Amino acid sequence: MDAHVAQLQMQYRNYILSLYQQGFLDDQFTELKSLQDDGSPDFVAEVLSLFFDDCVKLVGNMARALDQTGTVDFCQVGANVHQLKGSSSSVGAKRVKGLCINFKELCEAKNYEGCVRCLQQVDIEYKTLKAKLQDMFNLEKQIVQAGGIVPQVDIN
Amino acid sequence: MGMAAAEWKFHVLAVDDSLVDRKLIERLLQKSSCQVTTVDSGYKALEFLGLRQGIESNDPTALSPSPQEVEVNLIITDYCMPGMTGYDLLKKLKESAAFKSIPVVIMSSENVPARISRCLEEGAEEFFLKPVRLADLNNLKPHMMKTKLKNQKLEEIEKPSNGTAAVEPEIKNPTEMEIKILPLPSELEPKQVHLQEVQVQQEELALSNNKRKTMEEGLSTARPRPRLEGIATAV
């Protein structure tokens, strides 16, 4: 059982490191993990859940705002981008945040085609991140079920 | 004067329209051993404080506290909120005789110097760039101590306008606070302490300190922490 736990822990470490290396996560995610403790053992999962709810809501708002026959309210789109940028920044969702920065510029330039394309990318990106983090949580669960402790991963 | 005791539990009112950010600030404040109340708007914040319009005065624009006063040692608010911005809330608080002494901290995801100076000039104690970190909140203890002491009818040690002038005898040099761990009832574990120290070193101590309003030094040193899209900026 120990060998199995060790293997899972190694897998987990490598997975987390790859998420940082591939730019999915930044040091704000590290900060989130550091705020989790025995008193708040599900803090990271809870915040991420709120974040992904936000993504669904805001992407929906933006899709509606961009799906107008006639004039598109770029201010409205921009306001939603601003909110998404804020929450992605708060959870360490680096790629989503990066896309929001581009998106904001596209809104300011009133670039319709650009906005539509960017929104599609945002949609893909947050869903990809969600799947990756789900895999991460699943690994954590496996480790605990195998009798092990989820390791602290030092990304420096 | 000892600060490490259970009775020094500060109550912070956090205002933010973003649910994610409310969750985050709540956890940060709990980790800093504060009691937290979160609300999603400036209106709700005023309501919580017990400010009502025109109840006890003939002037309909005057705000007066309701009989059930809640002790709040610090208000931390987001800047960009629909309806009442953090700045609007700050103004209302500073215009209120009952609540102008409560220290107010503004948070913003945007680094806009004009916005920052406007808030500091209006009386905000600090301006934090988001995402706010645990290390940032360590700077708030002296501000919260002021209202705690005031509420306990001790002589006010420092007026808010004195900027970086030391509040407590122990805190001589504000910069030291960045690297020293304050002897407060904190739930920080050793690894988090290390994390903070690493972060502070990485972000350059002086820059964090420069967020403080310093009337004497002028606003040139009151730069916010430069968290610019992952680019590490040097002074």
Short mmCIF file of C-alpha atoms in Angstrom, two decimals:
data_model
loop_
_atom_site.label_atom_id
_atom_site.label_comp_id
_atom_site.label_asym_id
_atom_site.label_seq_id
_atom_site.Cartn_x
_atom_site.Cartn_y
_atom_site.Cartn_z
CA MET A 1 0.00 0.00 0.00
CA ASP A 2 2.85 2.38 0.75
CA ALA A 3 4.32 1.93 -2.70
CA HIS A 4 0.95 2.63 -4.22
CA VAL A 5 0.54 5.79 -2.13
CA ALA A 6 4.03 6.92 -3.05
CA GLN A 7 3.27 6.39 -6.71
CA LEU A 8 0.05 8.38 -6.48
CA GLN A 9 1.82 11.15 -4.62
CA MET A 10 4.50 11.30 -7.30
CA GLN A 11 1.83 11.40 -9.98
CA TYR A 12 0.07 14.21 -8.11
CA ARG A 13 3.27 16.22 -7.74
CA ASN A 14 4.07 15.91 -11.40
CA TYR A 15 0.56 16.83 -12.38
CA ILE A 16 0.52 19.97 -10.29
CA LEU A 17 3.93 21.00 -11.59
CA SER A 18 2.77 20.52 -15.16
CA LEU A 19 -0.25 22.76 -14.56
CA TYR A 20 2.05 25.55 -13.46
CA GLN A 21 4.59 24.91 -16.18
CA GLN A 22 1.94 24.94 -18.89
CA GLY A 23 0.63 28.22 -17.60
CA PHE A 24 -2.75 27.06 -16.37
CA LEU A 25 -2.03 28.24 -12.84
CA ASP A 26 0.05 30.98 -11.28
CA ASP A 27 1.25 31.85 -7.78
CA GLN A 28 -2.16 33.05 -6.71
CA PHE A 29 -3.27 29.41 -6.82
CA THR A 30 -0.39 28.63 -4.48
CA GLU A 31 -1.72 31.32 -2.16
CA LEU A 32 -5.18 29.70 -2.25
CA LYS A 33 -3.71 26.36 -1.26
CA SER A 34 -1.85 27.98 1.60
CA LEU A 35 -5.12 29.34 2.96
CA GLN A 36 -6.58 25.86 3.23
CA ASP A 37 -6.14 24.09 6.54
CA ASP A 38 -7.82 21.62 8.87
CA GLY A 39 -10.32 24.30 9.82
CA SER A 40 -11.20 24.96 6.17
CA PRO A 41 -10.26 21.72 4.39
CA ASP A 42 -12.37 22.39 1.30
CA PHE A 43 -11.54 26.02 0.79
CA VAL A 44 -9.81 25.61 -2.58
CA ALA A 45 -12.58 23.43 -3.97
CA GLU A 46 -15.21 25.89 -2.74
CA VAL A 47 -13.55 28.95 -4.25
CA LEU A 48 -12.96 27.19 -7.54
CA SER A 49 -16.57 26.09 -7.63
CA LEU A 50 -17.65 29.73 -7.24
CA PHE A 51 -15.19 30.73 -9.93
CA PHE A 52 -16.52 28.23 -12.44
CA ASP A 53 -20.09 29.29 -11.66
CA ASP A 54 -18.94 32.82 -12.41
CA CYS A 55 -17.46 31.67 -15.72
CA VAL A 56 -20.73 30.11 -16.82
CA LYS A 57 -22.69 33.20 -15.87
CA LEU A 58 -20.31 35.75 -17.39
CA VAL A 59 -19.65 33.83 -20.59
CA GLY A 60 -23.42 33.55 -20.98
CA ASN A 61 -23.81 37.30 -20.48
CA MET A 62 -21.11 38.03 -23.03
CA ALA A 63 -22.53 35.61 -25.57
CA ARG A 64 -25.89 37.31 -25.26
CA ALA A 65 -24.36 40.78 -25.52
CA LEU A 66 -22.48 39.77 -28.66
CA ASP A 67 -25.44 38.01 -30.19
CA GLN A 68 -27.33 41.17 -31.10
CA THR A 69 -28.76 41.97 -34.47
CA GLY A 70 -27.86 45.62 -34.65
CA THR A 71 -25.56 47.46 -32.28
CA VAL A 72 -23.46 45.49 -29.87
CA ASP A 73 -23.01 47.05 -26.44
CA PHE A 74 -19.25 46.69 -26.07
CA CYS A 75 -19.36 48.40 -22.70
CA GLN A 76 -21.58 45.65 -21.45
CA VAL A 77 -19.27 42.99 -22.85
CA GLY A 78 -16.30 44.82 -21.34
CA ALA A 79 -17.94 44.99 -17.93
CA ASN A 80 -18.37 41.22 -17.91
CA VAL A 81 -14.79 40.72 -19.10
CA HIS A 82 -13.65 42.93 -16.24
CA GLN A 83 -15.45 40.76 -13.74
CA LEU A 84 -14.08 37.56 -15.23
CA LYS A 85 -10.59 38.99 -15.25
CA GLY A 86 -10.98 39.81 -11.58
CA SER A 87 -12.14 36.41 -10.47
CA SER A 88 -9.67 34.51 -12.65
CA SER A 89 -6.92 36.64 -11.16
CA SER A 90 -8.18 35.88 -7.66
CA VAL A 91 -7.98 32.12 -8.12
CA GLY A 92 -4.77 31.96 -10.11
CA ALA A 93 -6.38 30.92 -13.40
CA LYS A 94 -3.52 32.33 -15.42
CA ARG A 95 -4.59 31.47 -18.96
CA VAL A 96 -8.16 32.64 -18.44
CA LYS A 97 -6.87 35.89 -17.00
CA GLY A 98 -4.52 36.36 -19.94
CA LEU A 99 -7.36 35.92 -22.40
CA CYS A 100 -9.43 38.46 -20.50
CA ILE A 101 -6.70 41.02 -20.89
CA ASN A 102 -6.79 40.58 -24.67
CA PHE A 103 -10.54 40.51 -24.59
CA LYS A 104 -10.70 43.84 -22.81
CA GLU A 105 -8.61 45.47 -25.54
CA LEU A 106 -10.83 43.98 -28.21
CA CYS A 107 -13.90 45.42 -26.49
CA GLU A 108 -12.29 48.83 -26.28
CA ALA A 109 -11.46 48.63 -29.96
CA LYS A 110 -15.04 47.51 -30.63
CA ASN A 111 -13.63 44.63 -32.64
CA TYR A 112 -16.67 42.39 -33.10
CA GLU A 113 -14.95 39.48 -34.85
CA GLY A 114 -12.13 39.58 -32.36
CA CYS A 115 -14.53 39.57 -29.43
CA VAL A 116 -16.47 36.63 -30.73
CA ARG A 117 -13.27 34.64 -31.31
CA CYS A 118 -11.91 35.59 -27.90
CA LEU A 119 -15.11 34.57 -26.18
CA GLN A 120 -14.87 31.15 -27.80
CA GLN A 121 -11.31 30.83 -26.53
CA VAL A 122 -12.36 31.87 -23.02
CA ASP A 123 -15.10 29.28 -23.09
CA ILE A 124 -12.69 26.52 -24.10
CA GLU A 125 -10.06 27.68 -21.65
CA TYR A 126 -12.16 27.73 -18.50
CA LYS A 127 -13.65 24.35 -19.35
CA THR A 128 -10.20 22.90 -19.94
CA LEU A 129 -9.02 24.26 -16.60
CA LYS A 130 -12.07 22.88 -14.88
CA ALA A 131 -11.33 19.40 -16.24
CA LYS A 132 -7.67 19.62 -15.24
CA LEU A 133 -8.52 20.69 -11.71
CA GLN A 134 -11.10 17.95 -11.46
CA ASP A 135 -8.35 15.48 -12.30
CA MET A 136 -6.24 17.08 -9.59
CA PHE A 137 -8.98 16.71 -6.99
CA ASN A 138 -9.54 13.11 -8.07
CA LEU A 139 -5.86 12.36 -7.51
CA GLU A 140 -6.10 13.91 -4.05
CA LYS A 141 -9.06 11.71 -3.29
CA GLN A 142 -7.24 8.61 -4.48
CA ILE A 143 -4.26 9.41 -2.29
CA VAL A 144 -6.44 9.87 0.79
CA GLN A 145 -8.40 6.72 0.05
CA ALA A 146 -5.14 4.80 -0.27
CA GLY A 147 -4.26 5.97 3.23
CA GLY A 148 -1.84 8.68 2.23
CA ILE A 149 -1.52 12.41 2.73
CA VAL A 150 -1.82 14.90 -0.13
CA PRO A 151 1.67 16.35 -0.51
CA GLN A 152 2.46 20.07 -0.45
CA VAL A 153 3.96 20.78 -3.81
CA ASP A 154 6.77 23.29 -3.85
CA ILE A 155 6.66 24.94 -7.23
CA ASN A 156 9.81 27.00 -6.78
CA MET B 1 1.73 46.86 25.64
CA GLY B 2 0.95 43.27 24.75
CA MET B 3 -1.09 42.55 21.66
CA ALA B 4 -1.26 38.80 21.79
CA ALA B 5 -4.49 38.03 23.58
CA ALA B 6 -7.86 36.58 22.65
CA GLU B 7 -9.64 39.82 23.48
CA TRP B 8 -7.87 41.59 20.64
CA LYS B 9 -10.07 39.92 18.05
CA PHE B 10 -10.76 42.48 15.36
CA HIS B 11 -14.01 42.69 13.49
CA VAL B 12 -13.66 43.52 9.83
CA LEU B 13 -16.44 44.43 7.46
CA ALA B 14 -15.54 43.34 3.92
CA VAL B 15 -17.41 44.79 0.94
CA ASP B 16 -17.16 43.29 -2.55
CA ASP B 17 -19.67 42.57 -5.28
CA SER B 18 -17.70 39.52 -6.46
CA LEU B 19 -18.61 36.30 -4.70
CA VAL B 20 -15.20 34.77 -5.44
CA ASP B 21 -13.44 37.76 -3.92
CA ARG B 22 -15.73 37.81 -0.90
CA LYS B 23 -14.89 34.19 -0.24
CA LEU B 24 -11.21 34.94 -0.59
CA ILE B 25 -11.11 38.02 1.61
CA GLU B 26 -13.17 36.22 4.23
CA ARG B 27 -10.65 33.38 4.39
CA LEU B 28 -7.71 35.77 4.44
CA LEU B 29 -9.21 37.70 7.33
CA GLN B 30 -10.09 34.52 9.23
CA LYS B 31 -6.51 33.36 8.75
CA SER B 32 -5.48 36.68 10.28
CA SER B 33 -7.63 35.89 13.31
CA CYS B 34 -10.26 38.44 12.50
CA GLN B 35 -13.96 38.16 12.84
CA VAL B 36 -15.44 38.83 9.41
CA THR B 37 -18.71 40.11 8.04
CA THR B 38 -19.05 40.25 4.26
CA VAL B 39 -21.58 42.24 2.27
CA ASP B 40 -21.96 42.65 -1.46
CA SER B 41 -22.55 46.38 -1.72
CA GLY B 42 -21.82 49.75 -0.19
CA TYR B 43 -25.50 50.12 0.69
CA LYS B 44 -25.48 46.88 2.63
CA ALA B 45 -22.30 48.00 4.36
CA LEU B 46 -23.94 51.20 5.56
CA GLU B 47 -26.97 49.24 6.59
CA PHE B 48 -24.86 46.86 8.60
CA LEU B 49 -23.11 49.70 10.35
CA GLY B 50 -26.48 51.05 11.29
CA LEU B 51 -26.36 54.19 9.23
CA ARG B 52 -29.80 55.33 8.30
CA GLN B 53 -30.77 58.45 6.46
CA GLY B 54 -32.61 61.21 8.25
CA ILE B 55 -33.79 59.23 11.28
CA GLU B 56 -32.70 61.51 14.06
CA SER B 57 -31.97 64.66 12.23
CA ASN B 58 -33.88 67.23 10.26
CA ASP B 59 -31.30 67.04 7.54
CA PRO B 60 -32.34 64.22 5.20
CA THR B 61 -28.80 63.80 3.98
CA ALA B 62 -27.37 63.28 7.44
CA LEU B 63 -26.50 59.76 8.48
CA SER B 64 -26.85 58.72 12.06
CA PRO B 65 -26.23 55.36 13.72
CA SER B 66 -29.14 53.22 14.77
CA PRO B 67 -29.39 52.25 18.46
CA GLN B 68 -27.82 48.83 17.80
CA GLU B 69 -24.26 49.87 17.06
CA VAL B 70 -21.95 47.20 15.80
CA GLU B 71 -18.30 47.53 16.60
CA VAL B 72 -16.25 47.38 13.44
CA ASN B 73 -12.50 47.84 13.59
CA LEU B 74 -11.84 48.08 9.88
CA ILE B 75 -13.72 48.27 6.62
CA ILE B 76 -12.12 46.77 3.53
CA THR B 77 -13.89 47.47 0.29
CA ASP B 78 -13.55 46.84 -3.41
CA TYR B 79 -13.33 49.98 -5.51
CA CYS B 80 -15.31 48.93 -8.62
CA MET B 81 -18.83 48.10 -7.55
CA PRO B 82 -22.11 48.87 -9.30
CA GLY B 83 -24.21 51.63 -7.75
CA MET B 84 -22.05 52.80 -4.86
CA THR B 85 -18.33 52.48 -5.56
CA GLY B 86 -15.79 51.87 -2.84
CA TYR B 87 -14.84 55.52 -3.15
CA ASP B 88 -18.47 56.61 -2.64
CA LEU B 89 -18.66 54.41 0.43
CA LEU B 90 -15.41 55.86 1.74
CA LYS B 91 -16.74 59.39 1.33
CA LYS B 92 -19.98 58.58 3.11
CA LEU B 93 -18.10 57.04 6.00
CA LYS B 94 -15.72 59.96 6.34
CA GLU B 95 -18.63 62.38 6.28
CA SER B 96 -20.30 60.52 9.12
CA ALA B 97 -19.38 61.73 12.59
CA ALA B 98 -19.98 58.30 14.05
CA PHE B 99 -17.96 56.28 11.60
CA LYS B 100 -15.24 58.48 10.20
CA SER B 101 -12.75 57.06 12.65
CA ILE B 102 -13.10 53.52 11.32
CA PRO B 103 -10.10 52.83 9.11
CA VAL B 104 -11.02 52.08 5.52
CA VAL B 105 -8.95 50.09 3.05
CA ILE B 106 -9.66 50.09 -0.66
CA MET B 107 -8.95 47.12 -2.95
CA SER B 108 -8.78 47.26 -6.69
CA SER B 109 -7.76 45.01 -9.54
CA GLU B 110 -6.55 48.07 -11.45
CA ASN B 111 -3.44 50.06 -10.84
CA VAL B 112 -4.65 53.59 -11.57
CA PRO B 113 -2.49 56.17 -9.78
CA ALA B 114 -5.14 58.89 -9.94
CA ARG B 115 -7.65 56.55 -8.36
CA ILE B 116 -5.22 55.56 -5.66
CA SER B 117 -4.35 59.13 -4.70
CA ARG B 118 -7.99 60.12 -4.70
CA CYS B 119 -8.79 57.35 -2.22
CA LEU B 120 -5.85 58.08 0.01
CA GLU B 121 -6.67 61.79 -0.01
CA GLU B 122 -10.24 61.03 0.95
CA GLY B 123 -8.91 59.21 4.01
CA ALA B 124 -8.36 55.60 3.04
CA GLU B 125 -5.61 54.07 5.13
CA GLU B 126 -4.32 51.71 2.49
CA PHE B 127 -4.90 50.81 -1.09
CA PHE B 128 -4.35 47.17 -2.00
CA LEU B 129 -4.00 45.79 -5.47
CA LYS B 130 -5.89 42.58 -6.02
CA PRO B 131 -5.44 39.77 -5.52
CA VAL B 132 -4.94 40.64 -1.89
CA ARG B 133 -2.45 38.45 -0.04
CA LEU B 134 -2.15 37.40 3.56
CA ALA B 135 0.98 39.52 3.88
CA ASP B 136 -1.04 42.64 2.98
CA LEU B 137 -3.40 42.07 5.87
CA ASN B 138 -0.55 42.06 8.36
CA ASN B 139 -0.21 45.77 7.60
CA LEU B 140 -3.70 46.37 8.90
CA LYS B 141 -3.24 45.36 12.51
CA PRO B 142 -2.03 48.77 13.72
CA HIS B 143 -4.94 50.51 12.00
CA MET B 144 -7.42 48.19 13.65
CA MET B 145 -5.72 48.60 16.98
CA LYS B 146 -6.54 52.30 16.88
CA THR B 147 -10.29 51.79 16.85
CA LYS B 148 -10.03 48.98 19.37
CA LEU B 149 -8.19 51.25 21.78
CA LYS B 150 -10.47 54.16 21.03
CA ASN B 151 -13.51 52.08 21.73
CA GLN B 152 -12.01 51.10 25.02
CA LYS B 153 -11.81 54.76 25.92
CA LEU B 154 -8.05 54.94 25.89
CA GLU B 155 -6.34 58.01 24.60
CA GLU B 156 -6.02 58.03 20.84
CA ILE B 157 -2.39 57.42 20.03
CA GLU B 158 -2.29 58.68 16.51
CA LYS B 159 -4.44 60.68 14.16
CA PRO B 160 -5.18 58.95 10.83
CA SER B 161 -3.48 61.70 8.84
CA ASN B 162 -0.05 61.00 10.25
CA GLY B 163 0.65 58.32 7.71
CA THR B 164 3.56 56.14 8.62
CA ALA B 165 4.10 57.62 12.05
CA ALA B 166 4.32 54.74 14.48
CA VAL B 167 1.12 53.81 16.20
CA GLU B 168 2.36 51.40 18.79
CA PRO B 169 5.63 51.68 20.63
CA GLU B 170 6.65 48.27 19.26
CA ILE B 171 6.20 49.26 15.65
CA LYS B 172 8.98 51.71 15.06
CA ASN B 173 9.72 51.14 11.45
CA PRO B 174 6.87 50.22 9.10
CA THR B 175 9.29 48.39 6.82
CA GLU B 176 10.15 46.02 9.62
CA MET B 177 6.60 44.82 9.66
CA GLU B 178 7.03 43.35 6.25
CA ILE B 179 9.65 40.92 7.40
CA LYS B 180 8.89 40.54 11.06
CA ILE B 181 6.10 38.32 12.20
CA LEU B 182 3.96 40.38 14.56
CA PRO B 183 3.27 38.79 17.95
CA LEU B 184 -0.45 38.53 17.36
CA PRO B 185 -2.88 35.65 17.79
CA SER B 186 -2.40 34.45 14.27
CA GLU B 187 -3.24 31.07 12.87
CA LEU B 188 -0.29 31.19 10.56
CA GLU B 189 1.61 27.94 10.34
CA PRO B 190 5.35 27.88 9.83
CA LYS B 191 5.08 27.05 6.13
CA GLN B 192 2.79 29.99 5.55
CA VAL B 193 5.13 32.26 7.38
CA HIS B 194 7.86 31.09 5.05
CA LEU B 195 5.58 31.66 2.08
CA GLN B 196 4.96 35.21 3.19
CA GLU B 197 8.62 35.88 3.67
CA VAL B 198 9.41 34.47 0.26
CA GLN B 199 6.70 36.58 -1.31
CA VAL B 200 7.85 39.68 0.42
CA GLN B 201 11.42 39.12 -0.71
CA GLN B 202 10.27 38.54 -4.22
CA GLU B 203 8.13 41.64 -4.30
CA GLU B 204 10.70 43.89 -2.71
CA LEU B 205 9.90 45.05 0.77
CA ALA B 206 9.93 48.76 0.06
CA LEU B 207 7.25 48.55 -2.58
CA SER B 208 4.67 46.98 -0.29
CA ASN B 209 5.39 49.65 2.25
CA ASN B 210 4.95 52.34 -0.35
CA LYS B 211 1.25 51.73 -0.42
CA ARG B 212 0.95 53.72 2.74
CA LYS B 213 -0.27 57.22 2.55
CA THR B 214 2.43 59.56 3.73
CA MET B 215 1.41 63.15 3.96
CA GLU B 216 4.98 64.12 4.75
CA GLU B 217 6.56 62.22 1.93
CA GLY B 218 3.96 63.11 -0.60
CA LEU B 219 2.37 60.62 -2.91
CA SER B 220 5.49 59.87 -4.90
CA THR B 221 6.37 57.00 -2.62
CA ALA B 222 2.80 55.82 -2.23
CA ARG B 223 3.03 53.36 -5.04
CA PRO B 224 0.90 50.27 -4.95
CA ARG B 225 2.38 46.87 -5.12
CA PRO B 226 3.25 46.34 -8.76
CA ARG B 227 1.46 43.15 -9.55
CA LEU B 228 1.39 43.65 -13.26
CA GLU B 229 0.33 40.51 -15.05
CA GLY B 230 3.11 38.37 -13.61
CA ILE B 231 5.87 40.74 -14.65
CA ALA B 232 8.20 41.41 -11.77
CA THR B 233 8.93 45.10 -11.74
CA ALA B 234 11.88 46.61 -9.99
CA VAL B 235 11.82 49.98 -8.33
#
